[in-house]
CSV table of C-alpha atoms in Angstrom, one decimal:
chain,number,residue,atom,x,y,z
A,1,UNK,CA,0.0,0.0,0.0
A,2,UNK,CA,1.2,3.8,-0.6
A,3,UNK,CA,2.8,4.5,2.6
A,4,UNK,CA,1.1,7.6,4.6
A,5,UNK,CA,2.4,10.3,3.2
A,6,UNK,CA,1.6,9.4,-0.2
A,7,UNK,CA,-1.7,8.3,0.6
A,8,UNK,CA,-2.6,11.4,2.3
A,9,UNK,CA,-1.3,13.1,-1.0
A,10,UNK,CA,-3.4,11.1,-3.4
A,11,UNK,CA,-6.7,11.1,-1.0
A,12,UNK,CA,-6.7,14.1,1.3
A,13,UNK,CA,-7.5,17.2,1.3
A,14,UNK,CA,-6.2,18.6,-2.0
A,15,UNK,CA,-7.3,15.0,-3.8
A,16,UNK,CA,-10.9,16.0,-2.5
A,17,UNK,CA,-10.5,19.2,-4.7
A,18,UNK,CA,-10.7,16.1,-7.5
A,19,UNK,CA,-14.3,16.0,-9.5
A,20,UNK,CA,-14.0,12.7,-10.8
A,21,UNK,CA,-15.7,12.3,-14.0
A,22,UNK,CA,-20.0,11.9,-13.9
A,23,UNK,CA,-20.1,9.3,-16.4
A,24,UNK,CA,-17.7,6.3,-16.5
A,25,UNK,CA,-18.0,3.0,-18.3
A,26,UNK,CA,-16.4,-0.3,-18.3
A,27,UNK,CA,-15.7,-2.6,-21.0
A,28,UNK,CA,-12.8,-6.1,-21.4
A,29,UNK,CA,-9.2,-5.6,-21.5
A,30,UNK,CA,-9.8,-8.6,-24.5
A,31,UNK,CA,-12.6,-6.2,-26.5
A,32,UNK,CA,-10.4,-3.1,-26.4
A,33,UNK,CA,-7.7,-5.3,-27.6
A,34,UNK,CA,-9.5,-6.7,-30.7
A,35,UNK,CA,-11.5,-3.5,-31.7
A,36,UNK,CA,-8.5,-1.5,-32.1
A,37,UNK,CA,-6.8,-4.2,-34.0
A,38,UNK,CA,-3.9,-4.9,-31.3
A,39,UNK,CA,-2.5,-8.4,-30.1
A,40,UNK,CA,-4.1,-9.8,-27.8
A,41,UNK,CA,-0.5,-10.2,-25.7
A,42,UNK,CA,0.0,-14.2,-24.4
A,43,UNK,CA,-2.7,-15.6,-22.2
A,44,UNK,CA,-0.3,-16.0,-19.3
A,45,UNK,CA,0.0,-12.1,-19.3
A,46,UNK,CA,-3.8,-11.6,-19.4
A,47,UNK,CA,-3.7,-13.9,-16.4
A,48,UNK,CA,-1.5,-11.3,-14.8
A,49,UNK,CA,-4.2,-8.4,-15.2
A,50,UNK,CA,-6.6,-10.9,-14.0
A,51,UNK,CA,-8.4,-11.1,-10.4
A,52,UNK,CA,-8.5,-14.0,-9.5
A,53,UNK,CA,-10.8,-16.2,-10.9
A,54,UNK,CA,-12.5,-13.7,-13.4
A,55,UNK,CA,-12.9,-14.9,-17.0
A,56,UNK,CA,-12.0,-10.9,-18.2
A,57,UNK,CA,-10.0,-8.1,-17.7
A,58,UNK,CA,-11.9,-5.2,-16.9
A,59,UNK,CA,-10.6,-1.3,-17.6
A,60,UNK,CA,-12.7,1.2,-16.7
A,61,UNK,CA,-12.8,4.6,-18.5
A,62,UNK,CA,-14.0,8.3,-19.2
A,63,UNK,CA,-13.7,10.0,-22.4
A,64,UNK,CA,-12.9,9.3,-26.0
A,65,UNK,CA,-12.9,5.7,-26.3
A,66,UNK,CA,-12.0,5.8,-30.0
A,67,UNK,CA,-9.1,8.1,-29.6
A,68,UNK,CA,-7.4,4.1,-29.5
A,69,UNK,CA,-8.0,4.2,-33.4
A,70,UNK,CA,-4.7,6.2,-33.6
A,71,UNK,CA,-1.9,5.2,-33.7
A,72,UNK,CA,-0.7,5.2,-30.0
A,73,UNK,CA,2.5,5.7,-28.6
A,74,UNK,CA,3.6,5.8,-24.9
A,75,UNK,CA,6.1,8.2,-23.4
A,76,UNK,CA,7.1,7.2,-20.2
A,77,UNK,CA,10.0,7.5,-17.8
A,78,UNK,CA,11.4,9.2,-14.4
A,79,UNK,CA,9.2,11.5,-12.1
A,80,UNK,CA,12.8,13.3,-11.5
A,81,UNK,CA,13.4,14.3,-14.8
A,82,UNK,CA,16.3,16.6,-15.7
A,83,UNK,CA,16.0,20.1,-17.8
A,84,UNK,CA,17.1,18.1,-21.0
A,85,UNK,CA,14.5,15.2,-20.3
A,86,UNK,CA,11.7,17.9,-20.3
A,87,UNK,CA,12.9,18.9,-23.3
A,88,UNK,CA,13.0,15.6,-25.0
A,89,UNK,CA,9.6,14.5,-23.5
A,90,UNK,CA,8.3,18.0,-24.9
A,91,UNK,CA,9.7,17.6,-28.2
A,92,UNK,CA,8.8,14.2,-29.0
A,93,UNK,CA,4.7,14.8,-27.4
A,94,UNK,CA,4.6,17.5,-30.0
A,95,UNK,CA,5.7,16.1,-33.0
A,96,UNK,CA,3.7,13.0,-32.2
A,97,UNK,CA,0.8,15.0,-31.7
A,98,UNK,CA,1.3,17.0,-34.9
A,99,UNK,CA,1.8,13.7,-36.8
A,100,UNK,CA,-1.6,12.6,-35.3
A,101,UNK,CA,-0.8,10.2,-32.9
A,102,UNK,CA,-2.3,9.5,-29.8
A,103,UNK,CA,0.5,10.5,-27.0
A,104,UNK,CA,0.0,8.1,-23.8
A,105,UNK,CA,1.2,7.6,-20.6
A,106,UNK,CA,0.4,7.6,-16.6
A,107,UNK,CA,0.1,10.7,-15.4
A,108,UNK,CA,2.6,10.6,-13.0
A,109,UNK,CA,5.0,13.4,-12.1
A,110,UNK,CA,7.8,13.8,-14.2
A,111,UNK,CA,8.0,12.4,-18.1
A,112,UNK,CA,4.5,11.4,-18.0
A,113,UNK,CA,3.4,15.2,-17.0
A,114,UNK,CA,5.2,16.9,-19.9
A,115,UNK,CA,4.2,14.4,-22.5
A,116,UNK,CA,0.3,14.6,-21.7
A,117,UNK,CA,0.6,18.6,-21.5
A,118,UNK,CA,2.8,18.9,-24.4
A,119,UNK,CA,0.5,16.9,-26.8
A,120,UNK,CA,-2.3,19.0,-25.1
A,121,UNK,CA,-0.9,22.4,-26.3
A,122,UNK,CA,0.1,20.7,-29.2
A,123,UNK,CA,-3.5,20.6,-30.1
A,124,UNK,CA,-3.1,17.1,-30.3
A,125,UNK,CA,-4.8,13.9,-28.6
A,126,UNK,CA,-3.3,12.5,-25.1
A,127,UNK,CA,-4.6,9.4,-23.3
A,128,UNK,CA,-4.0,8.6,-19.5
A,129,UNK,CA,-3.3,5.1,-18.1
A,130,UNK,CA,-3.5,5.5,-14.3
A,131,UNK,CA,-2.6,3.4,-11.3
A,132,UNK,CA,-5.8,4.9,-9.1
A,133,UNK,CA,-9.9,4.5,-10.0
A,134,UNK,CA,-10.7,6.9,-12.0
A,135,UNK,CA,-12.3,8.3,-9.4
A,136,UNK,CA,-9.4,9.3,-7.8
A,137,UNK,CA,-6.3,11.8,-8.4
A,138,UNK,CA,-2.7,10.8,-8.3
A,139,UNK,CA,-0.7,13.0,-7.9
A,140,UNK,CA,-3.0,15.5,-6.1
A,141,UNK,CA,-0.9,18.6,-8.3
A,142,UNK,CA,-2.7,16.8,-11.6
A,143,UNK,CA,-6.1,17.1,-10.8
A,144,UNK,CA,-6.9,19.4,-13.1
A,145,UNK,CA,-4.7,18.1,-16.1
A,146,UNK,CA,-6.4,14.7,-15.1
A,147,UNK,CA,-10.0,16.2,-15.6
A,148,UNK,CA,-8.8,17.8,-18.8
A,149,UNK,CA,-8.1,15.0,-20.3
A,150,UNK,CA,-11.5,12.5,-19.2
A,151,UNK,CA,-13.2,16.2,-20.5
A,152,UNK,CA,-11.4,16.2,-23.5
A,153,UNK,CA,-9.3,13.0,-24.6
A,154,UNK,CA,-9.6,9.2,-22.6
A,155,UNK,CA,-8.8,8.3,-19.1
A,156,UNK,CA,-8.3,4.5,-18.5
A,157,UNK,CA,-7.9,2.3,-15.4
A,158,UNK,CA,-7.8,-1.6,-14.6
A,159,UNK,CA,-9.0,-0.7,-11.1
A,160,UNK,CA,-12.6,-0.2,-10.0
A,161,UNK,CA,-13.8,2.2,-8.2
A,162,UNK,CA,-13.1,1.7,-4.4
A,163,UNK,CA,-10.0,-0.2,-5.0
A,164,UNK,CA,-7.4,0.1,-2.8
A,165,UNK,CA,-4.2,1.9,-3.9
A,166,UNK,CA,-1.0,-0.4,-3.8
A,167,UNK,CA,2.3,0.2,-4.9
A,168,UNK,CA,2.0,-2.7,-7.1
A,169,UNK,CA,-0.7,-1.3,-8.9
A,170,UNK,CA,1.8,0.7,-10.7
A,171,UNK,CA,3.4,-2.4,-12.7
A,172,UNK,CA,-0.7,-3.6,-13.9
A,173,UNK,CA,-1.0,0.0,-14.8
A,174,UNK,CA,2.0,-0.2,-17.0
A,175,UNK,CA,1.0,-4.0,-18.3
A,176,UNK,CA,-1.9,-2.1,-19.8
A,177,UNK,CA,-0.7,0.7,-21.3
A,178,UNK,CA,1.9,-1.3,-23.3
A,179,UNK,CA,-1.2,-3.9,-24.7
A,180,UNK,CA,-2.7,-0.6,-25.6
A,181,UNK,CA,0.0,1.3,-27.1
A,182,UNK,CA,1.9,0.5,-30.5
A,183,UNK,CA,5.4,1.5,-28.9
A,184,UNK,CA,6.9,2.7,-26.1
A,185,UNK,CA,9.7,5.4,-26.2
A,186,UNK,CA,11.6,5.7,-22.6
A,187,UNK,CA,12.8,8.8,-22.4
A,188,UNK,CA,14.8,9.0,-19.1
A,189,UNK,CA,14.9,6.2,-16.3
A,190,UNK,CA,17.4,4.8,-13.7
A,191,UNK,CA,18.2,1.0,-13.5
A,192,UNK,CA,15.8,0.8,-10.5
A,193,UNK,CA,12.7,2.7,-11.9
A,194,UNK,CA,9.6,1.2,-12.7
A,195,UNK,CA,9.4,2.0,-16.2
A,196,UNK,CA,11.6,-0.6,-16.9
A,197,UNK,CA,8.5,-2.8,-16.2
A,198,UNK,CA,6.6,-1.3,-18.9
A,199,UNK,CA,9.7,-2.0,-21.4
A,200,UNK,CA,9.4,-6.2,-20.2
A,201,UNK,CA,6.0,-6.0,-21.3
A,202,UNK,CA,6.7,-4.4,-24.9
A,203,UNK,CA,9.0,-7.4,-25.5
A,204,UNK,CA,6.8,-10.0,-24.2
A,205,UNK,CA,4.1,-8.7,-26.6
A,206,UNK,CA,5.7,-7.7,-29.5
A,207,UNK,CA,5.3,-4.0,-29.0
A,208,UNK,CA,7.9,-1.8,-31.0
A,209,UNK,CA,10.3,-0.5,-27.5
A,210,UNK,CA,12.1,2.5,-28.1
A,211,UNK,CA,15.1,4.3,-25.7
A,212,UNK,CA,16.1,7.7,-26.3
A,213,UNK,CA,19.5,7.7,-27.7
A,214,UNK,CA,20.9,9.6,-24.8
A,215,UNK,CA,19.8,7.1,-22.5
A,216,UNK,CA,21.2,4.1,-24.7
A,217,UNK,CA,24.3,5.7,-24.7
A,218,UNK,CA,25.2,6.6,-20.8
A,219,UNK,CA,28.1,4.8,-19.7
A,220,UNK,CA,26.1,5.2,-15.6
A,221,UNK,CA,23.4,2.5,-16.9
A,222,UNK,CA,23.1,-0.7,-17.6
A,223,UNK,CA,20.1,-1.7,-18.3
A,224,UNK,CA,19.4,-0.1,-21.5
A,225,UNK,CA,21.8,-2.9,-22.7
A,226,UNK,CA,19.9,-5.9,-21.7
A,227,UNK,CA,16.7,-4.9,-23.7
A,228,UNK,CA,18.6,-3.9,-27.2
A,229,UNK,CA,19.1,-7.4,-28.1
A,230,UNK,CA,15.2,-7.7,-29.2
A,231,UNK,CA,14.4,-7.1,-32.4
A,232,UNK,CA,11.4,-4.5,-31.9
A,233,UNK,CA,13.6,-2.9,-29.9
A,234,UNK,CA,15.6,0.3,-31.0
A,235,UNK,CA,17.5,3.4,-30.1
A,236,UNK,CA,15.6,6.4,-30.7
A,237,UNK,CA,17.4,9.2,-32.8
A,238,UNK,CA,14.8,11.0,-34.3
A,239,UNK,CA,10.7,10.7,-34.0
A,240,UNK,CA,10.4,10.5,-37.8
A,241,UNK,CA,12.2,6.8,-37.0
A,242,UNK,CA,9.6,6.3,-35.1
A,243,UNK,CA,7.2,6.9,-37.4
A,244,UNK,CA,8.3,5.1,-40.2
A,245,UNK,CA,8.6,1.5,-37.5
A,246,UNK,CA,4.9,1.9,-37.0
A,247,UNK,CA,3.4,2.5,-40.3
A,248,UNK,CA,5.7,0.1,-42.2
């Protein structure tokens, strides 16, 4: 579970500022999937979404369900981000958005903040994957952005409402967002950050994986080397690379 001081942060008194969206609906993981022409991913990572003993995979959501028609791609990385991550995040949101694609990520602090706002005053279309019901705001400073965009693009969550908030919701939160996403570009992350959950699941389901070249290339990581091996897996030098992987 968060410990307190997130907790109170996500639930308390600025959370309660929140005005979670009036209209919600559910539909399957599995319908999503095959509406919106995506692999399914393997059964045995379905199972991982799965409560235990339900048939489907439930996601829960506000907004623009077609906006998964796009092309989707997921920018995703640190909550520390450096000066030149902000600019990278930035840079990449908006020529995504001007190339019509839908930007996605989790609307955490950090990478995920500047690529929802950037494709936002990009004019373009932004989706949210989040580790919370949609009925709840985390981090309490994206409250607003978070009602922007179940106002004005798509908010999605595999947990119900009343479900309790777990650090290990944050790993199913990324699960999902790489089944729903054509690629994911990394943009900055440690060897210990979670993100690197979200590039395991690109590889196990065939999802294109991309690492920002100047994260490929610092000497101070190692991990960045044990996913380049894959195939759908590539260095990121430009978004017009990018690009051309996905509509090839």
């Amino acid at each position: 579970m968060l410990d307190r001081a997130e907790k109170s942060d996500s639930m308390g008194s600025k959370a309660s500022r929140y005005r979670a969206p009036q209209q919600s609906r559910t539909v399957t993981l599995q319908f999503l999937l095959q509406k919106f022409n995506r692999t399914t991913g393997s059964d045995k990572q379905l199972d991982l979404l799965r409560t235990y003993g339900a048939k489907d995979v439930f996601i829960h959501y506000a907004g623009d369900i077609d906006l998964l028609s796009k092309l989707a791609v997921s920018i995703v990385g640190t909550r520390d981000i450096s000066e030149m991550g902000i600019k990278r995040a930035r840079k990449l949101a908006q020529e995504l958005a001007d190339a019509g694609v839908l930007v996605m990520s989790g609307l955490a602090k950090g990478v995920d903040t500047v690529a929802h706002t950037a494709a936002i005053s990009a004019g373009g279309a932004t989706a949210a994957v989040i580790g919370t019901p949609i009925n709840k705001s985390y981090p309490a400073e994206n409250a607003r952005l978070q009602e922007e965009i179940y106002s004005d693009h798509l908010l999605l969550s595999p947990f119900e409402e009343g479900s309790v908030v777990f650090r290990a919701n944050f790993p199913k939160r990324n699960r999902v967002m790489a089944l729903l996403s054509d690629a994911t570009v990394i943009v900055e992350a440690s060897d210990t950050s979670g993100t690197l959950h979200q590039a395991a699941e690109c590889q196990r389901n065939g999802r294109w994986l991309f690492i920002m070249k100047s994260v490929a290339e610092d000497p101070n990581l190692t991990w960045p080397g044990k996913f380049l091996n894959h195939p759908k897996t590539k260095v990121l030098a430009s978004t017009r690379d990018l690009l051309d992987a996905l509509r090839r």
